[in-house]
Each structure stands twice: as structure tokens, then as C-alpha cells.
PDB file of C-alpha atoms in Angstrom:
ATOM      1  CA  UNK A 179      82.601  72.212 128.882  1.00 69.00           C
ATOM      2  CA  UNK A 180      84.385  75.305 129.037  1.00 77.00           C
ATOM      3  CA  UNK A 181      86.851  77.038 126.793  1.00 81.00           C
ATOM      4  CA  UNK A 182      89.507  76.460 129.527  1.00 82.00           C
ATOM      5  CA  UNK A 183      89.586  72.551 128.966  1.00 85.00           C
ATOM      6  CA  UNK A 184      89.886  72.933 125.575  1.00 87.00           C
ATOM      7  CA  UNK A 185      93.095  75.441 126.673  1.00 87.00           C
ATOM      8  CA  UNK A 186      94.152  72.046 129.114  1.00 87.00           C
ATOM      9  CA  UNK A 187      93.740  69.808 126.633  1.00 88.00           C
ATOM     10  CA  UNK A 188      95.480  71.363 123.513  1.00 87.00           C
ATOM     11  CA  UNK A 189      98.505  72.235 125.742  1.00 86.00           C
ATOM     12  CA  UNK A 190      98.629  68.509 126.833  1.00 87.00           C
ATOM     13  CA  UNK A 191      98.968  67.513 122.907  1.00 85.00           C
ATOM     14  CA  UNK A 192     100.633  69.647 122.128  1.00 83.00           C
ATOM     15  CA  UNK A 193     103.664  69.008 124.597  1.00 82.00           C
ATOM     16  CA  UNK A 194     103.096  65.376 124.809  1.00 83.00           C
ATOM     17  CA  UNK A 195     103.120  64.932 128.164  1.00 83.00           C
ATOM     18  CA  UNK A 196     100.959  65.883 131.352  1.00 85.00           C
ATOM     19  CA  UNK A 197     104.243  67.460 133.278  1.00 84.00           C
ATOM     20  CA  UNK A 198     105.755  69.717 130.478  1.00 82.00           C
ATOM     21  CA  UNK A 199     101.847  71.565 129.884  1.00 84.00           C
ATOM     22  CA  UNK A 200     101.197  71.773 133.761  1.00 84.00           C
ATOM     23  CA  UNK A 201     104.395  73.890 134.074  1.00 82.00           C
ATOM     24  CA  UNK A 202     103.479  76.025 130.864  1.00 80.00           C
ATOM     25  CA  UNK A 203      99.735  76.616 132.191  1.00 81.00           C
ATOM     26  CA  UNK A 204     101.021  76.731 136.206  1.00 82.00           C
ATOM     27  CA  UNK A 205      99.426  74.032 137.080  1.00 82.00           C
ATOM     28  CA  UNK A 206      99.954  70.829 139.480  1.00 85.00           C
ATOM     29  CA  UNK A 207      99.856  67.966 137.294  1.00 85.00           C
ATOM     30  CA  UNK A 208      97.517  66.059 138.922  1.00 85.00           C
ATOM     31  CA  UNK A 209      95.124  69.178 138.847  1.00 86.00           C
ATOM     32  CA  UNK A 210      95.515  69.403 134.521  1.00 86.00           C
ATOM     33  CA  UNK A 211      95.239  65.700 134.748  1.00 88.00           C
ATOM     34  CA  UNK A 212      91.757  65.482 136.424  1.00 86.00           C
ATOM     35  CA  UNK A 213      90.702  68.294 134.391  1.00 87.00           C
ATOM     36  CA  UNK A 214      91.596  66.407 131.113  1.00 88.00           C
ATOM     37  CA  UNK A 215      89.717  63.255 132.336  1.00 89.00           C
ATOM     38  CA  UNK A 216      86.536  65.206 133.349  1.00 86.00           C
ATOM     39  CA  UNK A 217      86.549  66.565 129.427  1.00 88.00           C
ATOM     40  CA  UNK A 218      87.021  62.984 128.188  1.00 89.00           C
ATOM     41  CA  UNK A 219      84.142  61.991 130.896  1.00 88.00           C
ATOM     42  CA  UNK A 220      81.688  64.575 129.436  1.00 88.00           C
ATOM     43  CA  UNK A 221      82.553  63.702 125.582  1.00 88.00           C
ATOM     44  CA  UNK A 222      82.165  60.039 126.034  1.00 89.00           C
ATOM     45  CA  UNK A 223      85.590  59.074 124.357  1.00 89.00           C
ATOM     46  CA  UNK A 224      89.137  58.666 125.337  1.00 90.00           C
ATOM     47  CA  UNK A 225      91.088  61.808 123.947  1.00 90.00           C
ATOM     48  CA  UNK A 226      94.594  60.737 124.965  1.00 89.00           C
ATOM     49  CA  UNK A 227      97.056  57.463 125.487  1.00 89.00           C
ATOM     50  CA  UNK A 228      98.647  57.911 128.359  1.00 86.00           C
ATOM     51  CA  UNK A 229     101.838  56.450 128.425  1.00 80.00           C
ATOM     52  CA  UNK A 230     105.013  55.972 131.132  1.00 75.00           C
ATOM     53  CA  UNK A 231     106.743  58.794 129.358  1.00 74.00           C
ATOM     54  CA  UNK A 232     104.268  60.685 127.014  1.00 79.00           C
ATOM     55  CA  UNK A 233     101.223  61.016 126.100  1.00 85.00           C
ATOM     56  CA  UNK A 234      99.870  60.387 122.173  1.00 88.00           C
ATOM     57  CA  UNK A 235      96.622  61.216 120.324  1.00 89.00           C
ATOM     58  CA  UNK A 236      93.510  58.433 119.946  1.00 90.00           C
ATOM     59  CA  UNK A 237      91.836  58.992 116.311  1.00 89.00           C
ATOM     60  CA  UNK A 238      89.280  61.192 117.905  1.00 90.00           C
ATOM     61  CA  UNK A 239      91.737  63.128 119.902  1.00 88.00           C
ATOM     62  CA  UNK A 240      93.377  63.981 116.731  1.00 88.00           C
ATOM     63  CA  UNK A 241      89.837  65.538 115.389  1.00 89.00           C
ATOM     64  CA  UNK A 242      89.082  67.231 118.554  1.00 89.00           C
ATOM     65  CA  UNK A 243      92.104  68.822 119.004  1.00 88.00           C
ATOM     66  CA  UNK A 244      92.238  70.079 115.349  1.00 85.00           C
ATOM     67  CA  UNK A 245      88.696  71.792 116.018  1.00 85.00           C
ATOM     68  CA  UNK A 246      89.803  72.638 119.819  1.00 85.00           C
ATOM     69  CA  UNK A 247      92.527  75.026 118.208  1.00 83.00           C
ATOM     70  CA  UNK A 248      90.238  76.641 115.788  1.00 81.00           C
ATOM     71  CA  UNK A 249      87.824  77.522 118.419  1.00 84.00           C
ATOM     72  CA  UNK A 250      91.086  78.898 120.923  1.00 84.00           C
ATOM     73  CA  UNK A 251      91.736  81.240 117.698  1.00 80.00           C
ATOM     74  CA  UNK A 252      88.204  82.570 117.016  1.00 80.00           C
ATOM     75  CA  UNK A 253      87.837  82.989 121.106  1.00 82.00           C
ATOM     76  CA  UNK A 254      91.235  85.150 121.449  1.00 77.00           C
ATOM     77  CA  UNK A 255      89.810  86.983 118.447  1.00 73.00           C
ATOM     78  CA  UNK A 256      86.487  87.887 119.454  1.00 76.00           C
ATOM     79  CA  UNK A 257      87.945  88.612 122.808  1.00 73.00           C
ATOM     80  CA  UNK A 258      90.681  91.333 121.364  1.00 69.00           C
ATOM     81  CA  UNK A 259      87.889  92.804 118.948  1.00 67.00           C
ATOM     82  CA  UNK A 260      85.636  93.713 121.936  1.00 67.00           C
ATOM     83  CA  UNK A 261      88.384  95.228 123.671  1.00 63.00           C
ATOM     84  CA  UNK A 262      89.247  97.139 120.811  1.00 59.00           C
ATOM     85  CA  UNK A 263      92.621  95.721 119.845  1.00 54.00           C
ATOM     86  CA  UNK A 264      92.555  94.570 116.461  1.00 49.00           C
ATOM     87  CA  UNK A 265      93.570  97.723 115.283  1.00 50.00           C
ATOM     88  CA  UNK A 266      96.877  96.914 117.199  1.00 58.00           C
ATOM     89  CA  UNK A 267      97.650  93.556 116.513  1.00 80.00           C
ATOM     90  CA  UNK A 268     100.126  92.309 114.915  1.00 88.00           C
ATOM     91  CA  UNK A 269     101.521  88.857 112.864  1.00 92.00           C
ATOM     92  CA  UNK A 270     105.196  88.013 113.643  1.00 94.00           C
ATOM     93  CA  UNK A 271     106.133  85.948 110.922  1.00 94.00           C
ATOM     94  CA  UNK A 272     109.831  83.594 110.668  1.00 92.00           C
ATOM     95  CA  UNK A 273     111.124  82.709 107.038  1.00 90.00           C
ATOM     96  CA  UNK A 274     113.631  81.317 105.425  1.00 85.00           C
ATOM     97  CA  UNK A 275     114.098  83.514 101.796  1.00 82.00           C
ATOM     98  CA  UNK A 276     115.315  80.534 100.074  1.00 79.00           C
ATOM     99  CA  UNK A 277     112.418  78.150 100.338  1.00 84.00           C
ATOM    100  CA  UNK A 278     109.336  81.403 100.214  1.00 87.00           C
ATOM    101  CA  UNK A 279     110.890  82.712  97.135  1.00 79.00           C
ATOM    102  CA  UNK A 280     108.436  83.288  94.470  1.00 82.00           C
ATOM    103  CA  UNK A 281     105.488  83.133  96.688  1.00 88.00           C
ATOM    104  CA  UNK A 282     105.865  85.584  99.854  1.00 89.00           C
ATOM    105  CA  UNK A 283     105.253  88.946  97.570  1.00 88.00           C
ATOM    106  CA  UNK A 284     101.755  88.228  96.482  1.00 90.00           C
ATOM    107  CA  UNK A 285     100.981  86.189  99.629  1.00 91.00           C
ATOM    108  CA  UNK A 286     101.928  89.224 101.853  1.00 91.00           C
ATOM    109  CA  UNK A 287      99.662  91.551  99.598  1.00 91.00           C
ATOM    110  CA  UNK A 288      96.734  89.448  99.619  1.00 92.00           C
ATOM    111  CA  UNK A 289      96.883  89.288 103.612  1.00 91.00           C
ATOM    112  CA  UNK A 290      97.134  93.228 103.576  1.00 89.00           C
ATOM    113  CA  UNK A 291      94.361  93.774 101.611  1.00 88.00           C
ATOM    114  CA  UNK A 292      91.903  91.496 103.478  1.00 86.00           C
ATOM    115  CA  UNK A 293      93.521  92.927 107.064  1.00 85.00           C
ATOM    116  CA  UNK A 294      94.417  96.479 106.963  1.00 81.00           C
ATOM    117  CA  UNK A 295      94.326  96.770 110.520  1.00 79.00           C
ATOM    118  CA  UNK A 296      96.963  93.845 111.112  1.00 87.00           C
ATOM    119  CA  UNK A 297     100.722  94.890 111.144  1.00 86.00           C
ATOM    120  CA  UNK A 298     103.092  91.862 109.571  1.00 91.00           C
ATOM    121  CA  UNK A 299     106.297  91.557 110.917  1.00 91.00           C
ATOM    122  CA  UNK A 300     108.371  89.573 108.170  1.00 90.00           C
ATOM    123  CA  UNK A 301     112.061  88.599 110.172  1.00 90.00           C
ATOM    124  CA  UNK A 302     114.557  86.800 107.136  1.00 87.00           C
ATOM    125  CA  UNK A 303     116.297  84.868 110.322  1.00 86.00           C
ATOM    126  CA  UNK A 304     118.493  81.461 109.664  1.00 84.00           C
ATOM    127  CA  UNK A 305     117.810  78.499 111.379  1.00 83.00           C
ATOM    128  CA  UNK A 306     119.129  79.371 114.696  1.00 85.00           C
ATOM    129  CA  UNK A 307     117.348  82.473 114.856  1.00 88.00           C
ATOM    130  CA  UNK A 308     114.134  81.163 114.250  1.00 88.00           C
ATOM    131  CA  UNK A 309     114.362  78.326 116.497  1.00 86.00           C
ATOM    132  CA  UNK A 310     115.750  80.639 119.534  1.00 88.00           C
ATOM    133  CA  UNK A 311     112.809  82.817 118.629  1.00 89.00           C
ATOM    134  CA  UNK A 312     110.088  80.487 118.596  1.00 88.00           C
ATOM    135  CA  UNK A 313     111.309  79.092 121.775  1.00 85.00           C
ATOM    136  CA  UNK A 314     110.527  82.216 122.859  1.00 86.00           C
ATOM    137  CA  UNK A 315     107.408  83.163 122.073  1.00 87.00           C
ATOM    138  CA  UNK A 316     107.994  85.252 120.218  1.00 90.00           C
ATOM    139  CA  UNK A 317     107.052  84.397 116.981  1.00 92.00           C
ATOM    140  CA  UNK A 318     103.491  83.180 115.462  1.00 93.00           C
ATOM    141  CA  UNK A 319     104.052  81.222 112.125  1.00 94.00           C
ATOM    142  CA  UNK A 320     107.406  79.853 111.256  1.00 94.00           C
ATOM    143  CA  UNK A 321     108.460  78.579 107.761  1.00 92.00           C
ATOM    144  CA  UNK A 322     111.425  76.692 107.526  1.00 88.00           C
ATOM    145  CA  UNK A 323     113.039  73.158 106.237  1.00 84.00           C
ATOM    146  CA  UNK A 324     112.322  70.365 107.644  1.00 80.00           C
ATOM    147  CA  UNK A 325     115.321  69.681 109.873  1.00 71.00           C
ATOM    148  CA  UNK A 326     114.579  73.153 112.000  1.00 68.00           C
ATOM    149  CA  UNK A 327     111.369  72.126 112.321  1.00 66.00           C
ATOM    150  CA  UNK A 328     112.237  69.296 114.406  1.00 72.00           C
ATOM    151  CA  UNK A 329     114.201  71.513 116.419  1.00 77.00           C
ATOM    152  CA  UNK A 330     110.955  73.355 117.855  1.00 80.00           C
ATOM    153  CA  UNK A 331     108.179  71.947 120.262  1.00 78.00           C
ATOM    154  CA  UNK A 332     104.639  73.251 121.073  1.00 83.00           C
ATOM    155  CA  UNK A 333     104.837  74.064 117.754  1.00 88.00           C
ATOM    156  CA  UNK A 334     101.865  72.279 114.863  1.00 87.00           C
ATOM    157  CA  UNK A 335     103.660  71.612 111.227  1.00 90.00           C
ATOM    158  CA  UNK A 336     102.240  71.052 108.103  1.00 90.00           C
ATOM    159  CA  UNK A 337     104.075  70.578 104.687  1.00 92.00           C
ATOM    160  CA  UNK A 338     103.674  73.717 102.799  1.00 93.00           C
ATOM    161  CA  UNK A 339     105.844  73.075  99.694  1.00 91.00           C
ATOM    162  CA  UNK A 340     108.548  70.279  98.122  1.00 91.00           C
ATOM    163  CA  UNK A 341     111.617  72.260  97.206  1.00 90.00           C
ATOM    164  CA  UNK A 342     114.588  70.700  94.262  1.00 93.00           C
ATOM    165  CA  UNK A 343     118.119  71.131  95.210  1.00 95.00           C
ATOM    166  CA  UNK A 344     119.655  73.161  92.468  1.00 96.00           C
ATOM    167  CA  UNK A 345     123.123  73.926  91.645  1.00 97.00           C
ATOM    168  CA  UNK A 346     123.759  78.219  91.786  1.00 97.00           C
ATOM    169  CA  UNK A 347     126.637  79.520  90.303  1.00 96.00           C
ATOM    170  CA  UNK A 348     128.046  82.680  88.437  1.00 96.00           C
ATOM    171  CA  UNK A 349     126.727  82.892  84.771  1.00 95.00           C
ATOM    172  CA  UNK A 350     130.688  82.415  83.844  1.00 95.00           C
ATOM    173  CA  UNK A 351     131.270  79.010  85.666  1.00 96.00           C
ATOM    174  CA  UNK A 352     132.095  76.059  83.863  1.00 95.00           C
ATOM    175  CA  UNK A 353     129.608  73.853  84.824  1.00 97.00           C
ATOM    176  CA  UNK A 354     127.008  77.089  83.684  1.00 96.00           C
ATOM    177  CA  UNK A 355     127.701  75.579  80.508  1.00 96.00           C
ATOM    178  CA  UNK A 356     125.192  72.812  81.250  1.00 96.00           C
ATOM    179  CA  UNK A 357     121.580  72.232  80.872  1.00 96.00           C
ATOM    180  CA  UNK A 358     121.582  69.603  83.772  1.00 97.00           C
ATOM    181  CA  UNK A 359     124.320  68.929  86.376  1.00 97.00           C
ATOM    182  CA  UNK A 360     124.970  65.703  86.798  1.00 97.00           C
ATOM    183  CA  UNK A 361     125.832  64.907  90.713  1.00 97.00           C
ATOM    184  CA  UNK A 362     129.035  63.130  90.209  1.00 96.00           C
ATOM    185  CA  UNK A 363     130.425  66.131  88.671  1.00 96.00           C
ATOM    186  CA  UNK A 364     130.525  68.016  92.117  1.00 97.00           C
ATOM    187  CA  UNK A 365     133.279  65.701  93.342  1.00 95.00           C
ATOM    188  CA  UNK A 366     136.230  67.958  94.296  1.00 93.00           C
ATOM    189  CA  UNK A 367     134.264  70.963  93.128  1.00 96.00           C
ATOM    190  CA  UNK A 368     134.802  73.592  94.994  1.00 95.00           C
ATOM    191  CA  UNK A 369     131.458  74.809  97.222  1.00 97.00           C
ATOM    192  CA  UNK A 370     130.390  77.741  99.516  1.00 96.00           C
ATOM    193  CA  UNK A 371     127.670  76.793 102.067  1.00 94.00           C
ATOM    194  CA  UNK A 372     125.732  77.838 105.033  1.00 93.00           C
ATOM    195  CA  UNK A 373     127.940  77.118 108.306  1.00 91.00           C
ATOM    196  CA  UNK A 374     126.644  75.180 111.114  1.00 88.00           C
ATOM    197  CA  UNK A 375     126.624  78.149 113.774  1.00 87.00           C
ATOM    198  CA  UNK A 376     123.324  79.795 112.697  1.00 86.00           C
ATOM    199  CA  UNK A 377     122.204  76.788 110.222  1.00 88.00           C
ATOM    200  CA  UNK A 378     122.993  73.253 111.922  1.00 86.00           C
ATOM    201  CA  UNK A 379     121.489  71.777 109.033  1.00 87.00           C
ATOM    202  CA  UNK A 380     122.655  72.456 106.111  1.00 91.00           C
ATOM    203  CA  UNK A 381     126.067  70.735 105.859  1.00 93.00           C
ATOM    204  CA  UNK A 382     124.584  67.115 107.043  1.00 91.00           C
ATOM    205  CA  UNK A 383     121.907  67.941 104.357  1.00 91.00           C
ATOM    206  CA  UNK A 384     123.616  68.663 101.313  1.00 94.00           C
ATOM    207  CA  UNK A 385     126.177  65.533 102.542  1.00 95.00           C
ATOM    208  CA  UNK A 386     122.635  63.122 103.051  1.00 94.00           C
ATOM    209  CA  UNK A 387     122.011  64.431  99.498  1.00 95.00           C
ATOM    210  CA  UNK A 388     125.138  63.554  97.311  1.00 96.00           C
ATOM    211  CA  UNK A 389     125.992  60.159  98.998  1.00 96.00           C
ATOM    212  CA  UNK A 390     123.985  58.006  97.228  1.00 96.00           C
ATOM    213  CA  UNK A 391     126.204  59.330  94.204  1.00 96.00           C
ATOM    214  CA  UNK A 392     129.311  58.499  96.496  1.00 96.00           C
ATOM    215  CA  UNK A 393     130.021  62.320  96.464  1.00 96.00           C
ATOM    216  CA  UNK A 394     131.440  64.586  99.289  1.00 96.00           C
ATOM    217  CA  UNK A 395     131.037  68.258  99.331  1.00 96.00           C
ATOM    218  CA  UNK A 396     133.806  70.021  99.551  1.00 95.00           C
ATOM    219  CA  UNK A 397     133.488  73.390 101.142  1.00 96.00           C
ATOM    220  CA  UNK A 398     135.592  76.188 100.738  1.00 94.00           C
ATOM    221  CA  UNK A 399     133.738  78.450 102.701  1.00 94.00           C
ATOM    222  CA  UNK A 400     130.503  78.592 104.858  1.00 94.00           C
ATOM    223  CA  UNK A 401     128.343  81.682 105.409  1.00 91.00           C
ATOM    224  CA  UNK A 402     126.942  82.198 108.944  1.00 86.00           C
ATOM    225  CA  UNK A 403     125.046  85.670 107.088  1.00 81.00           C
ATOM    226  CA  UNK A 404     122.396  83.857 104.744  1.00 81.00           C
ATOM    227  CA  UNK A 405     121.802  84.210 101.023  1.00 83.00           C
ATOM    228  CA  UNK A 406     122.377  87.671 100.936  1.00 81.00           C
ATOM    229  CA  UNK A 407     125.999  87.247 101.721  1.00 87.00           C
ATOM    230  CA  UNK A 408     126.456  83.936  99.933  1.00 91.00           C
ATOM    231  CA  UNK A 409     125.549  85.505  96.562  1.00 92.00           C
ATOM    232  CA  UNK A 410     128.782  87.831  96.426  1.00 92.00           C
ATOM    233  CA  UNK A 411     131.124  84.962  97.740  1.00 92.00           C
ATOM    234  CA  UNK A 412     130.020  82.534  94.986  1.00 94.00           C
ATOM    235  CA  UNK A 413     131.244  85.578  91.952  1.00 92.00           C
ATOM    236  CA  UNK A 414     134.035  86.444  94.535  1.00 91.00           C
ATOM    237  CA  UNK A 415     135.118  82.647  94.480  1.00 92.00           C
ATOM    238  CA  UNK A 416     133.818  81.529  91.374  1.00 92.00           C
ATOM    239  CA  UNK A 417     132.289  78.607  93.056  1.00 95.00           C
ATOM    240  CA  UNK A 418     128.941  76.953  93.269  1.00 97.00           C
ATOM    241  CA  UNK A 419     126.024  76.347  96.339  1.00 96.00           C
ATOM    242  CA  UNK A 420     123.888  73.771  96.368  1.00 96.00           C
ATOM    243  CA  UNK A 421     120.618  75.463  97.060  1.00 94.00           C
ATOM    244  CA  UNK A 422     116.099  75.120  96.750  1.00 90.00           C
ATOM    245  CA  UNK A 423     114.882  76.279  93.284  1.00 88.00           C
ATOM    246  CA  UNK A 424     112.733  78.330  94.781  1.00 81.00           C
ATOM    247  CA  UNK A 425     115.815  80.901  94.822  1.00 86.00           C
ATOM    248  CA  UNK A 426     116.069  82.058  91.024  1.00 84.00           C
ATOM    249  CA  UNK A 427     113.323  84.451  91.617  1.00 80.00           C
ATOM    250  CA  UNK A 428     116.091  86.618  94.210  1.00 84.00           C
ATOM    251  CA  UNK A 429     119.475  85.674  93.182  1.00 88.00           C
ATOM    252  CA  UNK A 430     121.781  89.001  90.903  1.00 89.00           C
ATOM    253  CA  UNK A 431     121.188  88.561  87.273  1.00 90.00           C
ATOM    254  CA  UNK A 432     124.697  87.577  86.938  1.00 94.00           C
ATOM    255  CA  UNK A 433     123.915  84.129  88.491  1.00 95.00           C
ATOM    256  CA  UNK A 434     122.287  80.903  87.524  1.00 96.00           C
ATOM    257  CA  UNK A 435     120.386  77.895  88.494  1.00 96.00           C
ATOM    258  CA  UNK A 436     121.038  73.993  87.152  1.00 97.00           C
ATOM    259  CA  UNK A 437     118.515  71.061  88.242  1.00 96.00           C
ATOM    260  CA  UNK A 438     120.684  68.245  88.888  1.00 97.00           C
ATOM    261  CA  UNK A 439     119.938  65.136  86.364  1.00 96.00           C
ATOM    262  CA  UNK A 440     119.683  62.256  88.349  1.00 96.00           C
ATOM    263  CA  UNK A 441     117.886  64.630  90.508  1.00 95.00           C
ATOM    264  CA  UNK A 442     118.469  65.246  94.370  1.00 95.00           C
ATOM    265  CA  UNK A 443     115.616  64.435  96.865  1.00 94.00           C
ATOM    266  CA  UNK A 444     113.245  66.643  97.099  1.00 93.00           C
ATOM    267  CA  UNK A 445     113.259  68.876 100.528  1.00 90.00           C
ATOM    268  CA  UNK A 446     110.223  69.691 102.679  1.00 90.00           C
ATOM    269  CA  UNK A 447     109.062  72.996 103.749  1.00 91.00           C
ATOM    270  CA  UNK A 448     107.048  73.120 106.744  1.00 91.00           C
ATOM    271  CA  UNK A 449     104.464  76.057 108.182  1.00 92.00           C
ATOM    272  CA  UNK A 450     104.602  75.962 112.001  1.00 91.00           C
ATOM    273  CA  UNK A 451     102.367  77.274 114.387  1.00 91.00           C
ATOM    274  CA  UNK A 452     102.154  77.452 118.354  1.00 88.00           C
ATOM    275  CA  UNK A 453      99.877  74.597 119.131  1.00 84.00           C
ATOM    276  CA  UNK A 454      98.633  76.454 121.915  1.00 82.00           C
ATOM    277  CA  UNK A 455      96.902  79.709 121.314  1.00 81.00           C
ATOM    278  CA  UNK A 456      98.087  80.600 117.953  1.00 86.00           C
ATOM    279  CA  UNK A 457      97.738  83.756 116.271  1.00 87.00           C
ATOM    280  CA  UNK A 458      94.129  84.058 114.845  1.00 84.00           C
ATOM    281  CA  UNK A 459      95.990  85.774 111.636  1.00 90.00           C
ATOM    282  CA  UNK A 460      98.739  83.009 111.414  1.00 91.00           C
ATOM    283  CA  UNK A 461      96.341  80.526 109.899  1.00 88.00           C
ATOM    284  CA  UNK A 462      94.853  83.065 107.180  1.00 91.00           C
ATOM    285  CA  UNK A 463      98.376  83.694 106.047  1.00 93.00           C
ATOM    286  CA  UNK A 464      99.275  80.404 105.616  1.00 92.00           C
ATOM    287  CA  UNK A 465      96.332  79.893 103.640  1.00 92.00           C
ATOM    288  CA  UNK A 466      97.639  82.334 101.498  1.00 93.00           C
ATOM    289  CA  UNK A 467     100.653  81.058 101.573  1.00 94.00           C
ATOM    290  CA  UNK A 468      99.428  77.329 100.127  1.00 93.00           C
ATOM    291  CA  UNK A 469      97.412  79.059  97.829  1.00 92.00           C
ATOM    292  CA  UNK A 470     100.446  80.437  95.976  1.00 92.00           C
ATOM    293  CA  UNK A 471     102.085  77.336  95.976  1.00 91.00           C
ATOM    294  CA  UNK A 472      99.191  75.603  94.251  1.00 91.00           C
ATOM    295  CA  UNK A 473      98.836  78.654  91.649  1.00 88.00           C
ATOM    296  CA  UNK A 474     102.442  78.285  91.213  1.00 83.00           C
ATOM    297  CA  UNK A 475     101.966  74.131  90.383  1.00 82.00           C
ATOM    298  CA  UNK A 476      99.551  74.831  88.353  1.00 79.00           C
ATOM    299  CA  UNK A 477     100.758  77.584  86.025  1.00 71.00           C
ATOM    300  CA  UNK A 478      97.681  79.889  86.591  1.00 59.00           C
ATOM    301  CA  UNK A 479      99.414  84.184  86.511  1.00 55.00           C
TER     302      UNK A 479
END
């Protein structure tokens, strides 16, 4: 066995399908193919299910291709060391500020004190951005909702956080007034949002939330910008967002946050990384990153 099956074979599960990792390695398909079947010879199991259109995972393809990645990393690794280039590397990191907030500051000073010679690059992008990015390589750990994950293949997710919609509004508004929002009183409320050209999510999600309550949002005004621009519109318009808790922790003073009471479903926020040879670093971060999120759960300073 050498390390470049292991390359083969994680770019076949990760894809999916034979075709789609030949053309990402440069390879003929039925060259990766025989390759692939000469690993599962050797190992004495069937890694893959090879279907008309795709290709899935058997139960031990799963654990081998979970400890095929982890040796890729260590291997790129050792390789830059010896050539001297750890000094120069560096982590390109995608986020969206209102589902990291409250745990990217001490996550992103932890990962700086254990690698000094490792330059972050933290990019605030919306959805759009990230997904164009990571399309292109050039990103190497994403964290986003849900719905953008979807949006991004060769990429591995796991569930870093749950997020609570809450209702943000200037500290003057009405419904500030409240201890709890209830849902139904958002009908004909007027609402600024994110608009659909740089996050194609967020409209369809904060409808999927309120109809069980037979509301509809009623926007009167979507911000392509991002938080940073929403928070100004909201005083400006006296108006409220529906938004992830997370986003107290970097909102102006003269805003607030309500929990909704029945509460909204919870959101998921997902850690991404490229399936195929992933950033030795990305994985330590995102350690880091769950490690906040449990300190946070669990009330520890």
C-alpha cells in the first residue's frame, strides 16, 4: 500500500463517484478504478458500493477513510517540515460572524499560542463568498449554516454547534419590552434581512421557521453587506432581524436580543473541510473551536 491509494481512494469518497475524482487527480477512470480495487484486494474488504450513478461508503470504508485522511494530513505535514515550510504556512479560514460569536476570540488565541509559526487568515464572507471560495480552493476550514453547507462538495462536515433564532432589535422597540417574543407577534412586523444575492438562504429559512405559527415575514429591507451593515438599518428603521443567539456578544450596546417562547428550531452549524488533502492545521482549529463550544455549554470561564 502506498500513500497514493489512500490519495485515490479518499478523492473517490469524497466526490462520490469514480468520474468526478479521476478528473480532479488527472486520471482515466478506469486507471483510479483498478487502483481502488487493488487497495480493496490487499485489505481484504470491500471499501466502496459502486453504484450506476455514485458510489457510497461500506461500514469499513467509512473507518478507513476517516483514518486515510488523518494519515494524508500528517504526510503533507512531515513533508512541508522537511522542506522547511512550516514557518510559511498558512490556515485560510471562512466564517460566518453570526454563528462563531462568542467562541472565535479565545479559539483563535489558543491556536496562536500552540502554532506561532502558522499565519491564520480569518475572511467574515456571506454565504456566497464562501461557497465561490471553497469551490476554489481556496479556502481550508469553512464554518457556516447548514444550508451553505450543502452548497459545497469535496468538502467533510461535522456539526460544530446548535444555534436559537433570536429576535434583535433597538433597545427602544416595542416588542424590547418583552422577556420572550412570542412568534405570532411578528405577523406584519416590519423586518430587515439578509438578501438572497450573497445569502440564498436566509429568506427560505427564517420563512421554514415561522410557518408552523402560520406567520410570514415581512421584509422591508434585505442587506447583501452582512451584520455589520444590518445593525445600523435595524436603529435607522426601527425594525427587528431574526437572527442566531450567538450574536449578542457583537451587536452596539444600543441593541437587544429576545428568545422566542414557543421557541424556533434550532439551526445547525457545520465545520467543513476539503475531504481531500486538508490543511494539517484545519483540524487543530476546529478542535479548538468544539472545545469552546463545550466550555461555553457547560458554564466553565
Amino acid at each position: 500500500m502506498e500513500l497514493r491509494h489512500l490519495r485515490y481512494f479518499a478523492a473517490v469518497a469524497a466526490h462520490g463517484s469514480f468520474n468526478r475524482a479521476a478528473d480532479t487527480l488527472h486520471l482515466t477512470q478506469p486507471a483510479l478504478s483498478r487502483q481502488v480495487k487493488d487497495l480493496e484486494e490487499e485489505l481484504g474488504v470491500p471499501l466502496l458500493v459502486r453504484g450506476k450513478n455514485a458510489v457510497t461508503l461500506t461500514e469499513a470504508g467509512e473507518l478507513f477513510y476517516e483514518e486515510a485522511r488523518d494519515l494524508l494530513a500528517r504526510a503533507d505535514q512531515a513533508v512541508q517540515r522537511v522542506r522547511g515550510e512550516a514557518r510559511n504556512e498558512i490556515l485560510r479560514v471562512g466564517y460566518a460572524p453570526s454563528v462563531t460569536a462568542g467562541i472565535m476570540p479565545a479559539a483563535l488565541e489558543k491556536f496562536q499560542a500552540a502554532t506561532p509559526g502558522v499565519r491564520i487568515e480569518l475572511s467574515d464572507l456571506s454565504s456566497r463568498e464562501m461557497i465561490e471560495l471553497a469551490k476554489a480552493g481556496r479556502l481550508d476550514l469553512l464554518i457556516t449554516p447548514e444550508p451553505a453547507a450543502e452548497a459545497v462538495p469535496g468538502f467533510q462536515w461535522t456539526e460544530l454547534r446548535r444555534v436559537s433564532p433570536v429576535l434583535v432589535m433597538p433597545a427602544t422597540h416595542p416588542l424590547a419590552k418583552l422577556k420572550r417574543i412570542p412568534p405570532a407577534r411578528l405577523r406584519d412586523l416590519p423586518l430587515i434581512g439578509l438578501a438572497r444575492e450573497n445569502y440564498p438562504d436566509y429568506v427560505r429559512f427564517a420563512r421554514a421557521l415561522l410557518k408552523p405559527f402560520g406567520v410570514t415575514p415581512r421584509f422591508v429591507a434585505l442587506i447583501n453587506d452582512g451584520v455589520s451593515t444590518l445593525f445600523p438599518a435595524l436603529e435607522a428603521n426601527r425594525a427587528a432581524a431574526i437572527l442566531a443567539d450567538g450574536i449578542a456578544s457583537i451587536m452596539p450596546r444600543t441593541l437587544v436580543t429576545r428568545p422566542f417562547s414557543p421557541a424556533l428550531a434550532e439551526g445547525s452549524v457545520k465545520l467543513g473541510l476539503p475531504a481531500v488533502r486538508p490543511n494539517p492545521h484545519a483540524e487543530t482549529f476546529a478542535r479548538l473551536l468544539r472545545a469552546e463550544v463545550e466550555r461555553l455549554k457547560q458554564g466553565r470561564p
